[in-house]
Every structure is written in structure tokens, then in C-alpha cells.
Coordinates of C-alpha atoms and ligand atoms in Angstrom, one line a residue:
M210 CA 30.6 -4.0 15.4
S211 CA 30.9 -7.2 13.4
T212 CA 28.8 -10.3 14.3
A213 CA 32.0 -12.3 14.8
A214 CA 33.1 -9.9 17.5
T215 CA 29.9 -10.2 19.4
A216 CA 29.9 -14.0 19.4
A217 CA 31.7 -15.9 22.1
P218 CA 35.4 -16.2 21.2
V219 CA 36.5 -19.5 19.8
N220 CA 39.0 -21.4 21.9
L221 CA 41.8 -22.4 19.5
L222 CA 42.9 -25.2 21.8
D223 CA 39.7 -27.0 20.7
F224 CA 41.1 -27.7 17.3
D225 CA 43.4 -30.3 15.9
V226 CA 45.4 -29.3 12.8
D227 CA 42.7 -30.3 10.3
G228 CA 40.1 -28.4 12.4
L229 CA 42.2 -25.3 12.6
V230 CA 43.0 -25.3 8.9
A231 CA 39.2 -25.5 8.2
W232 CA 38.5 -22.7 10.7
F233 CA 41.2 -20.5 9.2
A234 CA 39.7 -21.2 5.7
G235 CA 36.5 -19.7 7.1
L236 CA 38.5 -16.5 7.9
G237 CA 40.0 -16.6 4.4
E238 CA 43.4 -17.7 5.7
K239 CA 45.7 -20.2 4.1
P240 CA 46.5 -23.6 5.7
F241 CA 50.1 -22.7 6.4
R242 CA 49.0 -19.9 8.6
A243 CA 46.9 -22.3 10.7
R244 CA 50.0 -24.6 11.1
Q245 CA 52.1 -21.6 12.1
V246 CA 49.6 -20.6 14.8
M247 CA 49.4 -24.3 15.9
R248 CA 53.1 -24.4 16.4
W249 CA 53.1 -21.2 18.5
M250 CA 50.3 -22.5 20.7
H251 CA 51.5 -26.1 21.3
R252 CA 55.2 -26.1 20.6
E253 CA 56.0 -22.8 22.2
G254 CA 53.2 -22.8 24.8
C255 CA 52.1 -19.4 23.6
D256 CA 48.7 -18.0 24.6
D257 CA 49.2 -14.4 23.4
F258 CA 48.6 -13.6 19.7
D259 CA 50.8 -10.5 19.9
A260 CA 53.8 -12.7 20.8
M261 CA 53.4 -14.7 17.5
T262 CA 56.0 -12.5 15.8
D263 CA 56.1 -14.2 12.4
V264 CA 52.3 -14.1 12.0
A265 CA 51.1 -11.2 9.9
K266 CA 50.0 -8.3 12.1
S267 CA 46.6 -8.1 10.4
L268 CA 45.9 -11.7 11.1
R269 CA 47.0 -11.3 14.8
A270 CA 44.5 -8.4 15.1
K271 CA 41.8 -10.5 13.5
L272 CA 42.5 -13.5 15.8
K273 CA 42.4 -11.2 18.9
E274 CA 38.8 -10.2 17.9
V275 CA 37.4 -13.7 17.5
A276 CA 39.6 -16.2 19.3
V277 CA 41.3 -17.0 22.5
I278 CA 43.8 -19.6 23.7
R279 CA 42.4 -20.7 27.0
P280 CA 43.6 -23.8 29.0
P281 CA 41.8 -24.8 32.2
Q282 CA 42.9 -22.8 35.3
P283 CA 44.9 -24.6 38.0
V284 CA 43.4 -24.1 41.5
R285 CA 45.8 -26.3 43.4
D286 CA 49.4 -27.5 42.7
S287 CA 50.7 -30.3 45.0
V288 CA 54.1 -32.0 44.9
S289 CA 54.6 -35.4 46.5
T290 CA 57.7 -36.4 48.4
D291 CA 58.5 -38.8 45.5
G292 CA 58.3 -35.9 43.0
T293 CA 54.8 -36.7 41.7
R294 CA 53.0 -33.5 41.0
K295 CA 49.3 -33.1 40.9
W296 CA 47.2 -30.2 39.6
L297 CA 43.6 -29.6 40.4
L298 CA 42.0 -27.8 37.4
D299 CA 38.9 -25.7 37.5
V300 CA 36.6 -26.7 34.7
G301 CA 33.7 -24.4 35.6
N302 CA 30.4 -24.7 37.5
A303 CA 32.2 -25.9 40.7
N304 CA 33.8 -28.9 38.9
A305 CA 37.4 -29.7 39.0
V306 CA 39.5 -32.4 37.5
E307 CA 43.0 -33.6 38.2
T308 CA 46.2 -34.1 36.1
V309 CA 49.2 -35.9 37.5
F310 CA 52.9 -35.8 36.4
I311 CA 54.9 -38.8 37.3
P312 CA 58.6 -38.1 36.8
E313 CA 61.0 -40.9 35.9
T314 CA 64.7 -40.6 35.6
R315 CA 64.9 -37.9 33.0
R316 CA 61.4 -37.7 31.5
G317 CA 58.0 -38.4 32.7
T318 CA 54.4 -39.5 32.2
L319 CA 51.4 -37.2 32.3
C320 CA 48.2 -38.8 33.5
V321 CA 45.3 -36.9 31.9
S322 CA 41.6 -36.7 32.7
S323 CA 38.8 -36.9 30.1
Q324 CA 35.6 -36.3 32.0
A325 CA 34.4 -34.5 35.1
G326 CA 33.4 -37.6 37.0
C327 CA 32.5 -40.9 35.3
A328 CA 29.1 -42.5 34.6
L329 CA 30.4 -46.1 34.6
D330 CA 30.3 -46.6 38.3
C331 CA 33.0 -49.3 38.8
A332 CA 32.7 -50.6 42.3
F333 CA 36.3 -49.8 43.5
C334 CA 36.8 -46.4 41.9
S335 CA 36.6 -43.1 43.7
T336 CA 35.9 -41.1 40.5
G337 CA 33.0 -43.5 39.7
K338 CA 31.6 -43.0 43.2
Q339 CA 31.3 -39.3 42.7
G340 CA 28.9 -39.6 39.7
F341 CA 29.2 -37.8 36.4
N342 CA 28.9 -34.2 35.4
R343 CA 30.1 -33.7 31.9
N344 CA 32.6 -34.5 29.1
L345 CA 35.7 -32.3 29.0
S346 CA 36.1 -30.3 25.8
A347 CA 39.1 -31.0 23.6
A348 CA 40.6 -27.7 24.9
E349 CA 40.3 -28.9 28.5
I350 CA 41.9 -32.3 27.6
I351 CA 44.9 -31.0 25.6
G352 CA 45.0 -28.0 27.9
Q353 CA 46.2 -30.4 30.6
L354 CA 49.3 -31.2 28.5
W355 CA 49.7 -27.5 27.5
L356 CA 49.6 -26.4 31.1
A357 CA 51.8 -29.2 32.5
N358 CA 54.5 -28.4 29.9
K359 CA 54.4 -24.8 30.9
L360 CA 54.3 -25.3 34.6
L361 CA 57.1 -27.9 34.5
G362 CA 59.2 -25.0 33.1
A363 CA 58.5 -25.7 29.5
A364 CA 61.5 -27.8 30.0
R365 CA 63.2 -29.4 27.1
V366 CA 65.8 -32.1 27.8
D367 CA 69.1 -30.8 26.7
A368 CA 70.3 -33.1 24.0
N369 CA 73.9 -32.6 25.1
E370 CA 73.2 -34.1 28.5
A371 CA 73.1 -37.6 27.1
A372 CA 74.9 -39.8 29.6
T373 CA 72.0 -40.8 31.7
E374 CA 69.9 -44.0 32.0
A375 CA 66.9 -42.4 30.4
A376 CA 68.9 -40.8 27.6
T377 CA 70.2 -44.3 26.8
E378 CA 66.6 -45.5 26.8
A379 CA 65.6 -42.6 24.6
A380 CA 68.5 -43.4 22.2
A381 CA 67.3 -47.0 22.0
D382 CA 63.8 -45.7 21.1
L383 CA 65.3 -43.4 18.4
E384 CA 67.1 -46.4 17.0
A385 CA 63.7 -48.2 17.0
G386 CA 62.4 -45.3 14.8
E387 CA 61.0 -43.1 17.4
K388 CA 61.4 -39.3 17.2
D389 CA 62.8 -37.3 20.1
N390 CA 60.9 -34.1 20.6
G391 CA 63.1 -33.2 23.5
R392 CA 60.2 -32.5 25.9
I393 CA 60.1 -33.5 29.5
I394 CA 56.7 -35.2 29.1
S395 CA 57.5 -38.2 27.0
N396 CA 54.4 -40.3 27.7
V397 CA 50.7 -39.5 28.1
V398 CA 48.3 -41.9 29.7
M399 CA 44.5 -41.2 29.6
M400 CA 44.1 -42.7 33.1
G401 CA 42.9 -39.7 35.0
M402 CA 39.3 -39.0 35.8
G403 CA 36.7 -40.3 33.4
E404 CA 36.3 -42.9 30.7
P405 CA 38.1 -41.6 27.6
L406 CA 36.1 -43.7 25.2
A407 CA 32.8 -42.3 26.5
N408 CA 34.1 -38.9 25.3
F409 CA 35.3 -40.2 22.0
D410 CA 35.4 -37.2 19.7
N411 CA 37.0 -34.7 22.1
V412 CA 39.6 -37.3 23.2
V413 CA 40.5 -38.2 19.6
T414 CA 41.0 -34.5 18.8
A415 CA 43.3 -34.2 21.8
L416 CA 45.1 -37.4 20.7
H417 CA 45.7 -36.0 17.2
L418 CA 47.4 -33.0 18.8
M419 CA 49.5 -35.2 21.1
L420 CA 50.8 -37.0 18.0
D421 CA 51.0 -34.1 15.5
D422 CA 54.5 -32.8 14.7
H423 CA 53.1 -29.2 14.7
A424 CA 51.9 -29.7 18.3
Y425 CA 53.5 -32.3 20.7
G426 CA 54.9 -34.8 18.4
L427 CA 54.6 -37.8 20.8
S428 CA 55.1 -41.3 19.5
R429 CA 51.9 -43.3 19.2
R430 CA 53.5 -46.0 21.3
R431 CA 53.9 -43.5 24.1
V432 CA 50.3 -42.3 24.2
T433 CA 48.0 -44.8 26.0
V434 CA 44.2 -44.8 26.2
S435 CA 42.9 -46.8 29.2
T436 CA 39.3 -48.0 28.9
S437 CA 36.9 -50.1 31.0
G438 CA 35.9 -51.8 27.8
I439 CA 33.4 -50.0 25.6
V440 CA 33.7 -52.4 22.7
P441 CA 32.3 -50.3 19.8
A442 CA 34.5 -47.4 20.8
I443 CA 37.6 -49.7 20.9
D444 CA 36.9 -50.5 17.2
R445 CA 36.4 -46.8 16.4
L446 CA 39.7 -45.9 18.0
R447 CA 41.5 -48.6 16.0
D448 CA 40.0 -47.1 12.8
E449 CA 40.5 -43.4 13.6
C450 CA 43.5 -43.1 15.9
P451 CA 45.2 -46.2 17.0
V452 CA 47.5 -45.6 20.0
A453 CA 48.6 -47.9 22.8
L454 CA 45.7 -49.5 24.6
A455 CA 45.2 -50.5 28.2
V456 CA 42.0 -52.3 29.2
S457 CA 40.8 -52.4 32.8
L458 CA 40.1 -56.0 33.2
H459 CA 39.9 -56.5 37.0
A460 CA 38.1 -59.8 36.8
S461 CA 38.6 -63.2 35.3
N462 CA 34.9 -64.2 34.7
D463 CA 31.7 -62.4 33.7
A464 CA 29.9 -62.9 37.0
L465 CA 32.7 -61.1 38.9
R466 CA 33.3 -58.5 36.3
D467 CA 29.6 -57.7 36.0
R468 CA 29.8 -56.6 39.7
L469 CA 33.2 -54.8 39.6
V470 CA 33.0 -53.1 36.2
P471 CA 29.2 -52.8 35.4
I472 CA 29.8 -51.9 31.7
N473 CA 30.6 -55.7 31.4
Q474 CA 26.9 -56.4 31.5
K475 CA 26.7 -54.7 28.2
Y476 CA 30.0 -55.8 26.7
P477 CA 30.9 -59.2 28.2
L478 CA 34.4 -60.7 28.3
R479 CA 34.1 -62.7 25.1
E480 CA 33.2 -59.6 23.1
L481 CA 35.9 -57.6 24.9
M482 CA 38.6 -60.2 24.1
A483 CA 37.5 -60.2 20.4
A484 CA 37.7 -56.4 20.3
C485 CA 41.3 -56.5 21.8
R486 CA 42.3 -59.0 19.0
R487 CA 40.8 -56.7 16.4
Y488 CA 42.6 -53.7 17.9
L489 CA 46.0 -55.4 17.7
E490 CA 45.6 -55.6 13.9
R491 CA 46.3 -51.8 13.8
A492 CA 47.8 -51.0 17.1
P493 CA 51.3 -49.4 17.4
R494 CA 52.3 -52.0 20.0
D495 CA 51.9 -55.7 19.6
F496 CA 50.2 -56.3 22.9
I497 CA 47.3 -55.0 25.0
T498 CA 48.0 -53.9 28.6
F499 CA 45.5 -55.4 31.0
E500 CA 45.1 -53.5 34.2
Y501 CA 44.0 -55.5 37.2
V502 CA 43.3 -53.9 40.5
M503 CA 44.2 -56.3 43.4
L504 CA 41.2 -56.4 45.8
D505 CA 41.7 -58.5 48.9
G506 CA 39.6 -61.7 48.9
V507 CA 37.6 -60.5 45.9
N508 CA 39.6 -61.1 42.6
D509 CA 43.0 -62.1 43.9
S510 CA 43.1 -65.9 44.4
D511 CA 45.2 -68.5 42.6
A512 CA 42.1 -69.7 40.9
H513 CA 41.4 -66.2 39.6
A514 CA 44.9 -66.0 38.2
R515 CA 44.6 -69.4 36.5
E516 CA 41.2 -68.4 35.0
L517 CA 42.8 -65.2 33.7
V518 CA 45.5 -67.2 31.9
A519 CA 42.9 -69.1 30.1
L520 CA 40.8 -66.0 29.4
V521 CA 43.6 -64.1 27.6
R522 CA 45.1 -67.2 25.8
D523 CA 44.4 -65.7 22.4
V524 CA 45.3 -62.1 23.1
P525 CA 49.0 -61.0 23.1
C526 CA 49.1 -59.0 26.3
K527 CA 51.0 -57.8 29.4
F528 CA 49.5 -57.5 32.8
N529 CA 49.8 -54.5 35.1
L530 CA 48.6 -55.4 38.6
I531 CA 47.5 -52.3 40.6
P532 CA 47.4 -52.6 44.4
F533 CA 44.0 -51.2 45.3
N534 CA 44.2 -47.6 46.5
P535 CA 41.8 -47.2 49.4
F536 CA 39.4 -44.3 49.8
P537 CA 36.8 -43.7 52.6
N538 CA 33.9 -46.1 52.5
S539 CA 35.1 -48.0 49.5
G540 CA 34.2 -51.4 51.0
F541 CA 37.4 -52.9 49.6
E542 CA 40.9 -53.6 50.9
R543 CA 44.2 -53.9 49.2
S544 CA 45.5 -57.5 48.7
P545 CA 48.6 -58.2 50.9
A546 CA 51.9 -57.9 49.1
E547 CA 52.6 -61.6 49.3
R548 CA 49.3 -62.4 47.7
I549 CA 50.1 -60.0 44.8
R550 CA 53.5 -61.6 44.4
R551 CA 51.9 -65.1 44.2
F552 CA 49.3 -63.9 41.7
A553 CA 51.9 -62.3 39.5
T554 CA 54.0 -65.5 39.6
I555 CA 51.1 -67.6 38.2
L556 CA 50.8 -65.2 35.3
I557 CA 54.5 -65.0 34.7
D558 CA 54.9 -68.8 34.9
A559 CA 52.2 -69.0 32.1
G560 CA 54.5 -66.7 30.0
I561 CA 52.7 -63.4 30.5
V562 CA 54.8 -60.4 31.2
T563 CA 53.5 -59.0 34.5
T564 CA 54.4 -55.9 36.4
T565 CA 53.0 -54.6 39.7
R566 CA 52.4 -50.9 39.7
K567 CA 54.4 -48.9 42.2
T568 CA 52.1 -46.7 44.1
R569 CA 53.2 -43.1 43.5
G570 CA 52.1 -39.8 44.9
D571 CA 50.2 -41.4 47.8
D572 CA 50.8 -38.4 50.1
V573 CA 49.0 -36.1 47.6
D574 CA 46.2 -38.6 46.8
A575 CA 47.5 -38.8 43.2
A576 CA 47.5 -42.6 43.0
C577 CA 45.3 -44.4 40.5
G578 CA 41.7 -44.3 41.3
Q579 CA 42.2 -41.6 44.0
L580 CA 41.7 -38.8 41.7
A581 CA 38.7 -37.2 43.4
G582 CA 38.6 -33.7 42.0
Q583 CA 35.3 -32.1 42.6
V584 CA 32.2 -33.2 40.7
Q585 CA 28.7 -31.9 40.8
D586 CA 26.8 -35.1 40.0
R587 CA 24.2 -34.6 37.4
T588 CA 23.0 -38.2 37.4
R589 CA 20.6 -39.4 40.1
R590 CA 23.4 -41.5 41.6
T591 CA 24.2 -39.6 44.7
V592 CA 20.5 -39.4 45.5
R593 CA 20.2 -43.2 45.0
L594 CA 23.3 -43.8 47.2
H595 CA 21.9 -41.7 50.0
K596 CA 18.6 -43.5 49.8
A597 CA 20.4 -46.9 49.9
E598 CA 22.4 -45.8 52.9
E599 CA 19.3 -44.6 54.7
A600 CA 17.5 -47.8 54.0
R601 CA 20.4 -49.8 55.5
R602 CA 20.3 -47.8 58.7
Ligands
LIG995 N1 38.2 -45.0 32.9 C1 39.4 -45.6 32.5 C2 40.6 -44.8 32.9 C3 40.7 -44.2 34.2 S1 41.1 -45.1 35.6 C4 39.5 -47.0 33.0 O1 38.7 -47.4 33.8 O2 40.3 -47.7 32.4 C5 42.8 -45.8 35.5 C6 43.0 -47.1 36.2 O3 42.8 -47.1 37.6 C7 41.9 -48.1 35.7 O4 42.4 -49.4 35.4 C8 41.0 -48.2 36.9 O5 40.2 -49.3 37.0 C9 42.0 -48.1 38.1 N2 41.4 -47.8 39.3 C10 40.3 -47.2 39.6 N3 40.1 -47.0 41.0 C11 41.2 -47.6 41.5 C12 41.6 -47.8 42.9 N4 40.8 -47.3 43.9 N5 42.8 -48.4 43.1 C13 43.5 -48.8 42.1 N6 43.2 -48.6 40.8 C14 42.0 -48.1 40.5
LIG996 FE1 35.0 -44.7 35.3 FE2 37.4 -45.9 34.9 FE3 36.5 -45.3 37.4 FE4 35.4 -47.2 36.0 S1 37.5 -47.2 36.8 S2 34.3 -45.6 37.2 S3 35.4 -46.4 34.0 S4 37.0 -43.8 35.8

């Protein structure tokens, strides 16, 4: 038996195009073969080498010996009354992460996870409260898109059915120079479990695949990374794979942000704003999206809104206000609707485009920050939390 056959098989979902070309070179295979297999895997959703009919039989046999195409396994599939669909995916060792599909008129957005848990411990986040287990592999990240495409019926939008609102929007995008890959998932947001920029290399490999014409061919403007603000990684993303950027701001001054988003203690607001300006030099969109969770009596006053306006003065941006999604023992409450409206008005009156996120998928716990999954905490956080709770009693 060859040594290759005894080694663990390589999961080809772990490679972007350059990676696969290099790995194929190791097998003595030409780059075009790698691109061919890439298209089968990602464009056709194929996980069976035998079905790759235009790939030489000898190569198929070789691949079967040393490689697999293995996405994460769904263990639960829930559909909300509003059409939001959520999958719980097994990522081994009793860990599970979540992927959410949010349908719009004709297309939809897939919300993708990057880590099992999260180490950053934001005060209002259910993922953060569960602690951190590990980074997802590139295969587990892109595997979420692979799987969602498949489970949504590998549906491609029929180009002939053009007379709908979304088709009109898509046509406008095409005019604006965007390509139409005809897939039902038109947007990806890295807003599931985990901090994408804390798993930089694997996330960037997956982003390459989302953008590559041999794989998913999504527009850079329709792939969004959301970060709590890891400044050096924002710079790296700008240099290595600029896509749309959302920054979880959540506070208008350092004292408050230090408490709500602890990574702020390391990268305070001045540095974060400067990184946002640098990012915009290369970004596919000419604004940063600031996410702002509305926490009753904590960060939602008129004074906070005015402080925000001053804070972002030099950063072209839009605001997305997220009504807090409660979870047990969070210690926070959602701001009342009227307060959110008033807060938005102050930003809008200052000339900042501001939207308030509709809460989707509430009945299947698929709303922002409710992605609980199942995480075996490998930090000491859960122990610390229990001790703190005991001490309080
Ligand atoms: N780690 C990344 C992306 C994942 S969270 C980040 O922090 O940006 C996606 C968004 O949901 C972030 O803006 C996050 O702050 C927000 N969020 C977290 N918990 C929430 C909750 N309980 N209610 C509403 N939004 C929440
Ligand atoms: Fe991590 Fe984002 Fe949750 Fe903060 S909000 S704990 S960075 S997942």
C-alpha cells in the first residue's frame, strides 16, 4: 500500500483555487485539472469523484485514494414561519455551529459561522457567553455555503423569470458591473458564530472561494465580513482580500465600549476609526457598515447618538441598528421601538444612512446573537462564570 493511501485523506474543500493547483502539482497534475475539479465541487455541488465525468478516469481513481470532499454534517434543519432556515452543523467533538439562510424576494443571504464559540466575550452576545472551542477549518466554513446551496435545492434562478422586484434589482447590479451567477444565495455575511478575523487564514481561504468564478462567483460587494474590531486583522483583510466590511461598534465612547466589547481595551475607538478609514482605500464599497445593538438604558440615549455622530465624522459609513435579541440571563433588555426610532432619527438628521434590522427567524432562534449552537468551552471561562455566580449567592 502506498504511504499516501495510509495517511488521512485530504479534504479538498479546504483549498482555494491556488491551494488546489499547488496540491495537484504535488500529484503531478496540471493546473487546469485542479480548476476542473474545483468547478465540479463548488459549481455543481458534487462530492463524488466518480460523477466528475470529464475528469480522466485515472485521476479520479487517484483522487479516491487520497482525498475526500467532506462538508460538515447537518444535525438539525429548522424553518421559521418567515422562511428563515437554520441548520445546526456537527463539527465534531460534541461541537455544533449554525448557518442561517434569510430569503428575500427572489434571492437570499447566508449567514455563516467562523468559529465554534468565540473568545471575545462581548457582554450581550450568546455565542460569547458560551466560551470558545476552536477555529473552523476552511472546509467547515465554505462547507456551509456548499451545503446550503445543495439543501436549498441547488436552485439557480431561472433567467427567464425576470419580471420580479429582485430581478429588477439584479439587473441594476448587472448594469453596475456585477456578474449574475444565477444562484439563490446572492449574499454571504460572516455574522454567524465566532469572530471571523480571529480565524483569519481559514476565513480568507473561504472568501477566495466565495469570490472565485470557478467556485461561487459572488461579487465582493455582496460578501461581508463582520468584525468586533481586531485592528491589525482589518488591515490584513484590506491587503489580502477586501470585501464589504461591517464593524460591530455598539458604543459611542471607550469607557462604554470597553465594557460591552472587551477587545476595545486592546484596540480603542481612535485606532478602530483609523483602521476603517484605511480599509476604505481598498474596499469594494465606499462605506463601512457600523452595527449597533440597541440595549435599553445602556447605549441608546440621545446623548449616545450625538456622540456617535461626532465619533464617525471622518468615516464614510452607514448604521445598522440591531434591536437586542434577548437570551436567558443576559442581563440586558431590548430598547423600546420608540427609543430606537428616535436614536435613528438623530443619526439620519446628521446625514448618516441608518437602517434598523428586522428581526428574522425569531421562532427558530436564528436572530443575530442568538446562534447558540453547542460549544465545549476550552477556555476557563465557564469555570470563572460559575465561581462568580456562586460568590454572588
Ligand atoms: N463576531 C462578529 C460577527 C458575529 S455577530 C462581530 O462581533 O461582529 C453578528 C452581529 O450580531 C454583531 O454585530 C454582534 O455584535 C451582534 N450581536 C451579538 N449578540 C447580539 C444580540 N444578543 N442581539 C443582537 N445583536 C447581537
Ligand atoms: Fe464574538 Fe462577535 Fe459575539 Fe463579540 S459579538 S462575542 S466578537 S461573536
